[in-house]
GROMACS .gro file of C-alpha atoms in nm:
model
  393
    1UNK     CA    1   1.768  -2.824   1.335
    2UNK     CA    2   2.029  -2.615   1.149
    3UNK     CA    3   1.851  -2.731   0.818
    4UNK     CA    4   1.479  -2.608   0.917
    5UNK     CA    5   1.622  -2.251   0.987
    6UNK     CA    6   1.612  -2.115   0.697
    7UNK     CA    7   1.837  -1.820   0.520
    8UNK     CA    8   1.661  -1.532   0.504
    9UNK     CA    9   1.646  -1.404   0.085
   10UNK     CA   10   1.782  -1.056   0.039
   11UNK     CA   11   1.806  -0.812  -0.245
   12UNK     CA   12   2.185  -0.902  -0.200
   13UNK     CA   13   2.068  -1.148  -0.496
   14UNK     CA   14   1.989  -1.008  -0.829
   15UNK     CA   15   1.702  -1.325  -0.838
   16UNK     CA   16   1.555  -1.158  -0.548
   17UNK     CA   17   1.549  -0.810  -0.709
   18UNK     CA   18   1.400  -0.937  -1.005
   19UNK     CA   19   1.135  -1.106  -0.858
   20UNK     CA   20   1.035  -0.771  -0.701
   21UNK     CA   21   1.041  -0.617  -1.024
   22UNK     CA   22   0.818  -0.884  -1.232
   23UNK     CA   23   0.552  -0.814  -0.925
   24UNK     CA   24   0.607  -0.460  -0.927
   25UNK     CA   25   0.544  -0.447  -1.308
   26UNK     CA   26   0.230  -0.660  -1.270
   27UNK     CA   27   0.110  -0.419  -0.962
   28UNK     CA   28   0.127  -0.117  -1.190
   29UNK     CA   29   0.002  -0.238  -1.490
   30UNK     CA   30  -0.288  -0.321  -1.241
   31UNK     CA   31  -0.304  -0.039  -1.097
   32UNK     CA   32  -0.355   0.160  -1.434
   33UNK     CA   33  -0.611  -0.071  -1.548
   34UNK     CA   34  -0.784   0.026  -1.219
   35UNK     CA   35  -0.726   0.397  -1.284
   36UNK     CA   36  -0.883   0.371  -1.626
   37UNK     CA   37  -1.234   0.142  -1.433
   38UNK     CA   38  -1.252   0.431  -1.176
   39UNK     CA   39  -1.545   0.615  -1.376
   40UNK     CA   40  -1.904   0.789  -1.295
   41UNK     CA   41  -2.154   0.494  -1.207
   42UNK     CA   42  -1.887   0.198  -1.161
   43UNK     CA   43  -1.977  -0.050  -0.930
   44UNK     CA   44  -1.629  -0.040  -0.633
   45UNK     CA   45  -1.729  -0.452  -0.584
   46UNK     CA   46  -1.708  -0.514  -0.944
   47UNK     CA   47  -1.355  -0.309  -0.990
   48UNK     CA   48  -1.181  -0.508  -0.719
   49UNK     CA   49  -1.279  -0.810  -0.790
   50UNK     CA   50  -1.201  -0.760  -1.203
   51UNK     CA   51  -0.835  -0.623  -1.063
   52UNK     CA   52  -0.794  -0.940  -0.837
   53UNK     CA   53  -0.852  -1.114  -1.122
   54UNK     CA   54  -0.618  -0.930  -1.301
   55UNK     CA   55  -0.372  -1.022  -1.001
   56UNK     CA   56  -0.399  -1.321  -0.997
   57UNK     CA   57  -0.432  -1.407  -1.403
   58UNK     CA   58  -0.086  -1.193  -1.412
   59UNK     CA   59   0.153  -1.377  -1.138
   60UNK     CA   60   0.000  -1.703  -1.278
   61UNK     CA   61   0.178  -1.652  -1.597
   62UNK     CA   62   0.530  -1.606  -1.429
   63UNK     CA   63   0.747  -1.885  -1.310
   64UNK     CA   64   0.523  -2.138  -1.470
   65UNK     CA   65   0.752  -2.452  -1.412
   66UNK     CA   66   0.825  -2.406  -1.081
   67UNK     CA   67   0.552  -2.564  -1.010
   68UNK     CA   68   0.625  -2.521  -0.609
   69UNK     CA   69   0.717  -2.114  -0.635
   70UNK     CA   70   0.450  -1.925  -0.459
   71UNK     CA   71   0.247  -1.653  -0.644
   72UNK     CA   72  -0.038  -1.407  -0.615
   73UNK     CA   73  -0.203  -1.115  -0.439
   74UNK     CA   74  -0.022  -0.982  -0.175
   75UNK     CA   75  -0.287  -0.761  -0.071
   76UNK     CA   76  -0.667  -0.742  -0.164
   77UNK     CA   77  -0.802  -0.428  -0.394
   78UNK     CA   78  -0.919  -0.172  -0.231
   79UNK     CA   79  -1.120   0.131  -0.299
   80UNK     CA   80  -1.140   0.350  -0.040
   81UNK     CA   81  -1.352   0.663  -0.135
   82UNK     CA   82  -1.389   1.002   0.026
   83UNK     CA   83  -1.397   1.040   0.417
   84UNK     CA   84  -1.358   0.601   0.419
   85UNK     CA   85  -0.946   0.572   0.522
   86UNK     CA   86  -0.889   0.220   0.419
   87UNK     CA   87  -0.968  -0.168   0.345
   88UNK     CA   88  -1.304  -0.104   0.124
   89UNK     CA   89  -1.361  -0.401  -0.090
   90UNK     CA   90  -1.694  -0.509  -0.019
   91UNK     CA   91  -1.718  -0.925  -0.071
   92UNK     CA   92  -2.043  -1.032  -0.239
   93UNK     CA   93  -2.310  -1.033   0.034
   94UNK     CA   94  -2.213  -0.666   0.160
   95UNK     CA   95  -2.330  -0.357   0.038
   96UNK     CA   96  -2.160  -0.203  -0.283
   97UNK     CA   97  -2.093   0.163  -0.378
   98UNK     CA   98  -2.123   0.310  -0.703
   99UNK     CA   99  -1.840   0.626  -0.848
  100UNK     CA  100  -2.002   0.956  -0.843
  101UNK     CA  101  -1.828   1.223  -1.043
  102UNK     CA  102  -1.561   1.374  -0.784
  103UNK     CA  103  -1.479   1.106  -0.562
  104UNK     CA  104  -1.139   1.116  -0.416
  105UNK     CA  105  -1.050   0.708  -0.444
  106UNK     CA  106  -0.776   0.553  -0.331
  107UNK     CA  107  -0.678   0.243  -0.500
  108UNK     CA  108  -0.418  -0.021  -0.299
  109UNK     CA  109  -0.324  -0.378  -0.423
  110UNK     CA  110   0.001  -0.566  -0.363
  111UNK     CA  111   0.104  -0.879  -0.576
  112UNK     CA  112   0.416  -1.104  -0.490
  113UNK     CA  113   0.630  -1.388  -0.704
  114UNK     CA  114   0.773  -1.633  -0.422
  115UNK     CA  115   0.688  -1.386  -0.184
  116UNK     CA  116   0.807  -1.151  -0.253
  117UNK     CA  117   0.573  -0.873  -0.221
  118UNK     CA  118   0.498  -0.589  -0.384
  119UNK     CA  119   0.247  -0.303  -0.280
  120UNK     CA  120   0.133   0.029  -0.421
  121UNK     CA  121  -0.151   0.288  -0.378
  122UNK     CA  122  -0.261   0.579  -0.573
  123UNK     CA  123  -0.529   0.848  -0.561
  124UNK     CA  124  -0.766   0.984  -0.802
  125UNK     CA  125  -1.015   1.199  -0.823
  126UNK     CA  126  -1.293   1.018  -1.040
  127UNK     CA  127  -1.335   1.257  -1.366
  128UNK     CA  128  -1.031   1.494  -1.310
  129UNK     CA  129  -0.837   1.575  -1.636
  130UNK     CA  130  -0.639   1.844  -1.740
  131UNK     CA  131  -0.936   2.077  -1.905
  132UNK     CA  132  -1.118   1.967  -1.532
  133UNK     CA  133  -0.914   2.013  -1.244
  134UNK     CA  134  -0.931   1.937  -0.898
  135UNK     CA  135  -0.921   2.228  -0.655
  136UNK     CA  136  -1.014   2.353  -0.288
  137UNK     CA  137  -1.031   2.107  -0.040
  138UNK     CA  138  -0.970   1.776  -0.271
  139UNK     CA  139  -0.643   1.931  -0.436
  140UNK     CA  140  -0.551   1.979  -0.065
  141UNK     CA  141  -0.570   1.717   0.036
  142UNK     CA  142  -0.417   1.503  -0.249
  143UNK     CA  143  -0.087   1.735  -0.316
  144UNK     CA  144  -0.061   1.676   0.053
  145UNK     CA  145  -0.013   1.283   0.082
  146UNK     CA  146   0.198   1.358  -0.258
  147UNK     CA  147   0.418   1.535  -0.204
  148UNK     CA  148   0.488   1.382   0.167
  149UNK     CA  149   0.551   1.011   0.009
  150UNK     CA  150   0.763   1.224  -0.254
  151UNK     CA  151   0.955   1.328   0.084
  152UNK     CA  152   0.945   1.017   0.259
  153UNK     CA  153   1.094   0.843  -0.044
  154UNK     CA  154   1.403   1.083  -0.061
  155UNK     CA  155   1.493   1.019   0.289
  156UNK     CA  156   1.428   0.665   0.271
  157UNK     CA  157   1.835   0.615   0.297
  158UNK     CA  158   2.084   0.358   0.473
  159UNK     CA  159   2.221   0.557   0.790
  160UNK     CA  160   1.849   0.749   0.789
  161UNK     CA  161   1.644   0.655   1.057
  162UNK     CA  162   1.228   0.624   1.052
  163UNK     CA  163   1.156   0.991   1.284
  164UNK     CA  164   1.350   1.165   1.000
  165UNK     CA  165   1.027   1.060   0.767
  166UNK     CA  166   0.791   1.072   1.012
  167UNK     CA  167   0.871   1.486   1.060
  168UNK     CA  168   0.847   1.519   0.662
  169UNK     CA  169   0.501   1.396   0.643
  170UNK     CA  170   0.385   1.560   0.950
  171UNK     CA  171   0.492   1.924   0.791
  172UNK     CA  172   0.426   1.838   0.415
  173UNK     CA  173   0.055   1.805   0.546
  174UNK     CA  174   0.033   2.042   0.770
  175UNK     CA  175   0.086   2.277   0.475
  176UNK     CA  176  -0.141   2.184   0.349
  177UNK     CA  177  -0.375   2.194   0.638
  178UNK     CA  178  -0.420   1.900   0.678
  179UNK     CA  179  -0.325   1.560   0.907
  180UNK     CA  180  -0.143   1.250   0.801
  181UNK     CA  181  -0.383   0.966   0.987
  182UNK     CA  182  -0.279   0.910   1.333
  183UNK     CA  183  -0.087   0.558   1.397
  184UNK     CA  184  -0.064   0.432   1.029
  185UNK     CA  185   0.279   0.227   1.031
  186UNK     CA  186   0.469   0.157   0.693
  187UNK     CA  187   0.625  -0.192   0.719
  188UNK     CA  188   0.945  -0.356   0.615
  189UNK     CA  189   0.856  -0.611   0.361
  190UNK     CA  190   1.048  -0.918   0.397
  191UNK     CA  191   0.981  -1.285   0.224
  192UNK     CA  192   0.595  -1.383   0.303
  193UNK     CA  193   0.567  -1.064   0.549
  194UNK     CA  194   0.375  -0.782   0.455
  195UNK     CA  195   0.438  -0.663   0.788
  196UNK     CA  196   0.806  -0.669   0.886
  197UNK     CA  197   0.947  -0.542   1.236
  198UNK     CA  198   1.104  -0.196   1.134
  199UNK     CA  199   0.810   0.069   1.088
  200UNK     CA  200   0.782   0.412   0.971
  201UNK     CA  201   0.465   0.576   1.183
  202UNK     CA  202   0.263   0.869   1.065
  203UNK     CA  203   0.181   1.135   1.264
  204UNK     CA  204   0.201   0.911   1.609
  205UNK     CA  205   0.001   0.963   1.917
  206UNK     CA  206   0.180   1.080   2.236
  207UNK     CA  207   0.113   0.680   2.378
  208UNK     CA  208   0.219   0.574   2.002
  209UNK     CA  209   0.556   0.764   1.994
  210UNK     CA  210   0.687   0.652   2.359
  211UNK     CA  211   0.603   0.261   2.262
  212UNK     CA  212   0.716   0.284   1.881
  213UNK     CA  213   1.055   0.203   1.825
  214UNK     CA  214   1.338   0.422   1.639
  215UNK     CA  215   1.513   0.198   1.364
  216UNK     CA  216   1.723   0.300   1.095
  217UNK     CA  217   1.748   0.226   0.781
  218UNK     CA  218   2.031  -0.054   0.592
  219UNK     CA  219   2.124  -0.149   0.262
  220UNK     CA  220   1.898  -0.446   0.110
  221UNK     CA  221   1.613  -0.388   0.307
  222UNK     CA  222   1.292  -0.326   0.121
  223UNK     CA  223   0.980  -0.108   0.232
  224UNK     CA  224   0.670  -0.060   0.137
  225UNK     CA  225   0.656   0.349   0.215
  226UNK     CA  226   0.286   0.423   0.286
  227UNK     CA  227   0.120   0.794   0.337
  228UNK     CA  228  -0.265   0.852   0.390
  229UNK     CA  229  -0.329   1.183   0.490
  230UNK     CA  230  -0.688   1.358   0.605
  231UNK     CA  231  -0.847   1.718   0.541
  232UNK     CA  232  -0.976   1.634   0.886
  233UNK     CA  233  -0.813   1.584   1.223
  234UNK     CA  234  -0.696   1.241   1.125
  235UNK     CA  235  -0.809   0.999   1.368
  236UNK     CA  236  -0.970   0.715   1.170
  237UNK     CA  237  -1.283   0.494   1.314
  238UNK     CA  238  -1.465   0.201   1.285
  239UNK     CA  239  -1.786   0.219   1.122
  240UNK     CA  240  -2.028  -0.033   1.048
  241UNK     CA  241  -1.919  -0.133   0.737
  242UNK     CA  242  -1.819  -0.564   0.769
  243UNK     CA  243  -1.440  -0.614   0.713
  244UNK     CA  244  -1.373  -0.805   0.438
  245UNK     CA  245  -1.036  -0.844   0.455
  246UNK     CA  246  -0.823  -1.091   0.697
  247UNK     CA  247  -0.488  -1.240   0.731
  248UNK     CA  248  -0.369  -1.512   0.892
  249UNK     CA  249  -0.157  -1.546   1.216
  250UNK     CA  250   0.115  -1.755   1.362
  251UNK     CA  251  -0.135  -1.846   1.664
  252UNK     CA  252  -0.216  -2.184   1.674
  253UNK     CA  253  -0.497  -2.356   1.872
  254UNK     CA  254  -0.723  -2.633   1.840
  255UNK     CA  255  -1.016  -2.520   1.610
  256UNK     CA  256  -1.360  -2.707   1.765
  257UNK     CA  257  -1.618  -2.612   1.465
  258UNK     CA  258  -1.548  -2.781   1.144
  259UNK     CA  259  -1.602  -2.398   0.945
  260UNK     CA  260  -1.337  -2.314   1.118
  261UNK     CA  261  -1.113  -2.555   1.039
  262UNK     CA  262  -1.205  -2.602   0.673
  263UNK     CA  263  -1.175  -2.226   0.636
  264UNK     CA  264  -0.771  -2.233   0.802
  265UNK     CA  265  -0.687  -2.513   0.617
  266UNK     CA  266  -0.812  -2.319   0.240
  267UNK     CA  267  -0.639  -2.024   0.379
  268UNK     CA  268  -0.309  -2.217   0.449
  269UNK     CA  269  -0.317  -2.314   0.130
  270UNK     CA  270  -0.423  -2.064  -0.092
  271UNK     CA  271  -0.271  -1.736   0.098
  272UNK     CA  272  -0.010  -1.814   0.355
  273UNK     CA  273   0.027  -1.559   0.594
  274UNK     CA  274  -0.079  -1.320   0.302
  275UNK     CA  275  -0.415  -1.116   0.344
  276UNK     CA  276  -0.717  -1.214   0.180
  277UNK     CA  277  -1.055  -1.114   0.067
  278UNK     CA  278  -1.385  -1.346   0.212
  279UNK     CA  279  -1.516  -1.281  -0.125
  280UNK     CA  280  -1.296  -1.509  -0.264
  281UNK     CA  281  -1.427  -1.777  -0.045
  282UNK     CA  282  -1.683  -1.979  -0.291
  283UNK     CA  283  -1.904  -1.990   0.009
  284UNK     CA  284  -1.885  -1.682   0.169
  285UNK     CA  285  -2.146  -1.696   0.418
  286UNK     CA  286  -2.001  -2.064   0.530
  287UNK     CA  287  -1.600  -1.854   0.534
  288UNK     CA  288  -1.762  -1.568   0.758
  289UNK     CA  289  -1.867  -1.799   0.994
  290UNK     CA  290  -1.487  -1.957   1.022
  291UNK     CA  291  -1.358  -1.661   1.033
  292UNK     CA  292  -1.552  -1.618   1.400
  293UNK     CA  293  -1.375  -1.892   1.566
  294UNK     CA  294  -1.049  -1.745   1.410
  295UNK     CA  295  -1.053  -1.397   1.487
  296UNK     CA  296  -1.159  -1.501   1.837
  297UNK     CA  297  -0.878  -1.733   1.927
  298UNK     CA  298  -0.641  -1.426   1.704
  299UNK     CA  299  -0.559  -1.695   1.462
  300UNK     CA  300  -0.700  -1.452   1.166
  301UNK     CA  301  -0.626  -1.101   1.220
  302UNK     CA  302  -0.900  -0.857   1.056
  303UNK     CA  303  -0.785  -0.523   0.846
  304UNK     CA  304  -1.050  -0.294   0.976
  305UNK     CA  305  -1.245  -0.079   0.774
  306UNK     CA  306  -1.161   0.295   0.924
  307UNK     CA  307  -1.281   0.664   0.863
  308UNK     CA  308  -1.273   1.010   0.911
  309UNK     CA  309  -1.589   1.251   0.967
  310UNK     CA  310  -1.813   1.250   0.700
  311UNK     CA  311  -1.761   1.551   0.540
  312UNK     CA  312  -1.395   1.533   0.524
  313UNK     CA  313  -1.145   1.369   0.232
  314UNK     CA  314  -0.839   1.111   0.278
  315UNK     CA  315  -0.566   1.054   0.030
  316UNK     CA  316  -0.300   0.803  -0.007
  317UNK     CA  317   0.014   0.684  -0.155
  318UNK     CA  318   0.215   0.386  -0.139
  319UNK     CA  319   0.533   0.268  -0.316
  320UNK     CA  320   0.738   0.013  -0.249
  321UNK     CA  321   1.098   0.034  -0.276
  322UNK     CA  322   1.421  -0.139  -0.248
  323UNK     CA  323   1.728   0.053  -0.039
  324UNK     CA  324   1.971  -0.094  -0.316
  325UNK     CA  325   2.374   0.026  -0.218
  326UNK     CA  326   2.356   0.262  -0.513
  327UNK     CA  327   1.996   0.407  -0.387
  328UNK     CA  328   1.647   0.356  -0.355
  329UNK     CA  329   1.516   0.145  -0.650
  330UNK     CA  330   1.115   0.235  -0.667
  331UNK     CA  331   0.946  -0.089  -0.821
  332UNK     CA  332   0.566   0.030  -0.803
  333UNK     CA  333   0.429   0.367  -0.848
  334UNK     CA  334   0.265   0.543  -1.183
  335UNK     CA  335   0.357   0.925  -1.276
  336UNK     CA  336   0.126   1.148  -1.105
  337UNK     CA  337   0.027   1.489  -1.290
  338UNK     CA  338   0.039   1.747  -1.032
  339UNK     CA  339  -0.024   2.018  -1.261
  340UNK     CA  340  -0.447   1.892  -1.216
  341UNK     CA  341  -0.447   2.006  -0.902
  342UNK     CA  342  -0.474   2.366  -0.822
  343UNK     CA  343  -0.432   2.449  -0.393
  344UNK     CA  344  -0.340   2.766  -0.278
  345UNK     CA  345  -0.109   2.586  -0.050
  346UNK     CA  346   0.233   2.489  -0.093
  347UNK     CA  347   0.534   2.314   0.097
  348UNK     CA  348   0.625   2.582   0.386
  349UNK     CA  349   0.942   2.418   0.469
  350UNK     CA  350   1.258   2.535   0.248
  351UNK     CA  351   1.485   2.239   0.303
  352UNK     CA  352   1.131   2.031   0.229
  353UNK     CA  353   1.078   2.221  -0.103
  354UNK     CA  354   1.457   2.126  -0.221
  355UNK     CA  355   1.456   1.784  -0.081
  356UNK     CA  356   1.136   1.702  -0.331
  357UNK     CA  357   1.319   1.866  -0.588
  358UNK     CA  358   1.607   1.661  -0.614
  359UNK     CA  359   1.580   1.317  -0.847
  360UNK     CA  360   1.488   1.016  -0.676
  361UNK     CA  361   1.702   0.761  -0.863
  362UNK     CA  362   2.066   0.735  -0.873
  363UNK     CA  363   2.175   0.821  -1.189
  364UNK     CA  364   2.439   0.603  -1.418
  365UNK     CA  365   2.388   0.885  -1.736
  366UNK     CA  366   2.665   1.130  -1.657
  367UNK     CA  367   2.620   1.498  -1.488
  368UNK     CA  368   2.383   1.605  -1.792
  369UNK     CA  369   2.168   1.366  -1.753
  370UNK     CA  370   2.124   1.404  -1.383
  371UNK     CA  371   2.090   1.820  -1.375
  372UNK     CA  372   1.769   1.754  -1.628
  373UNK     CA  373   1.591   1.516  -1.411
  374UNK     CA  374   1.684   1.757  -1.135
  375UNK     CA  375   1.507   2.014  -1.308
  376UNK     CA  376   1.231   1.791  -1.424
  377UNK     CA  377   1.172   1.666  -1.071
  378UNK     CA  378   0.916   1.773  -0.843
  379UNK     CA  379   0.712   2.008  -1.056
  380UNK     CA  380   0.593   1.802  -1.319
  381UNK     CA  381   0.614   1.400  -1.266
  382UNK     CA  382   0.345   1.323  -1.498
  383UNK     CA  383   0.553   1.170  -1.772
  384UNK     CA  384   0.723   0.847  -1.675
  385UNK     CA  385   1.102   0.795  -1.725
  386UNK     CA  386   1.241   0.521  -1.945
  387UNK     CA  387   1.247   0.199  -1.750
  388UNK     CA  388   0.997   0.057  -1.593
  389UNK     CA  389   1.100   0.149  -1.224
  390UNK     CA  390   1.116   0.491  -1.250
  391UNK     CA  391   0.817   0.642  -1.285
  392UNK     CA  392   0.856   0.781  -0.984
  393UNK     CA  393   1.046   1.112  -0.941
   0.00000   0.00000   0.00000
């Protein structure tokens, strides 16, 4: 039995760090491509399909000689627009959405190399630019989510606890007269596991607060820091949109239907425990039939498409972060032009304002470099830093 129990691989190993960074670079490049595709009259289904194809192509190019090494999509591309909170990625037979000028688009996607997962989410406003700034509630919610995630990244330190992040995200969201979506979780990432045990909850209800476990962050852990904020009451609800993203669980059951067994066999081979989109199956109708029995026995779980009230807007930012001995190492995330957003609100708490103005990355270039970074942090995060993993601060 001792041989079966494989030792957990962590970022204490250089090779594991390399794989996370490689997956992160692929995610960042794909995210940039998707952002450029988010224009008026573009089809959400087409963009998601192109993005997933790109993630597959790019991951296929690396570690070619290691035939047994698994790699590919860690989270299928979703484009959730305006009041849609998450997981909108229509399959071939489902209604599409066509982007319009002014739409608030949350892009969410992920890739993995050898089970080491890099995920990212970013919010864009269709048609916005330096000459056409975003104002009003769209600006409020996007800035709230952006600055909340910046605070979260700076509080993700070895020895800190998860509720410090919960409170900071709450306070910054409220500064912008917004609310984090209730009960959403940021998970620790492990090899082949997108939903590790340690979590950070945002805007918990009383019941969730009682149930949710407090934890302390430790060196060599990896987290997907995910912040989703709404202009409304902060509660995501299911509507009639069909689920298209699912994930295999560790439950076992002798399935009766041939279609269900065929689906599960393909999921195990192609995706393992990674989330997948039903759109990627050649025969989508058969795959949907197979999913029903698998779900009824909890062998496959759905990622529900959630919505706020129709008049509200929701924004999201997500980063994959490695807790290294010398500080955090950000492997996903793109620059964000805060100067293109105009809000009458700002962070109300002096200590949080100060926190987001501190440099995120550990500095190696002496005091002068640190001062220079501190001066630019928190004002304009639009200019990427030189290294691929230092694109945010």
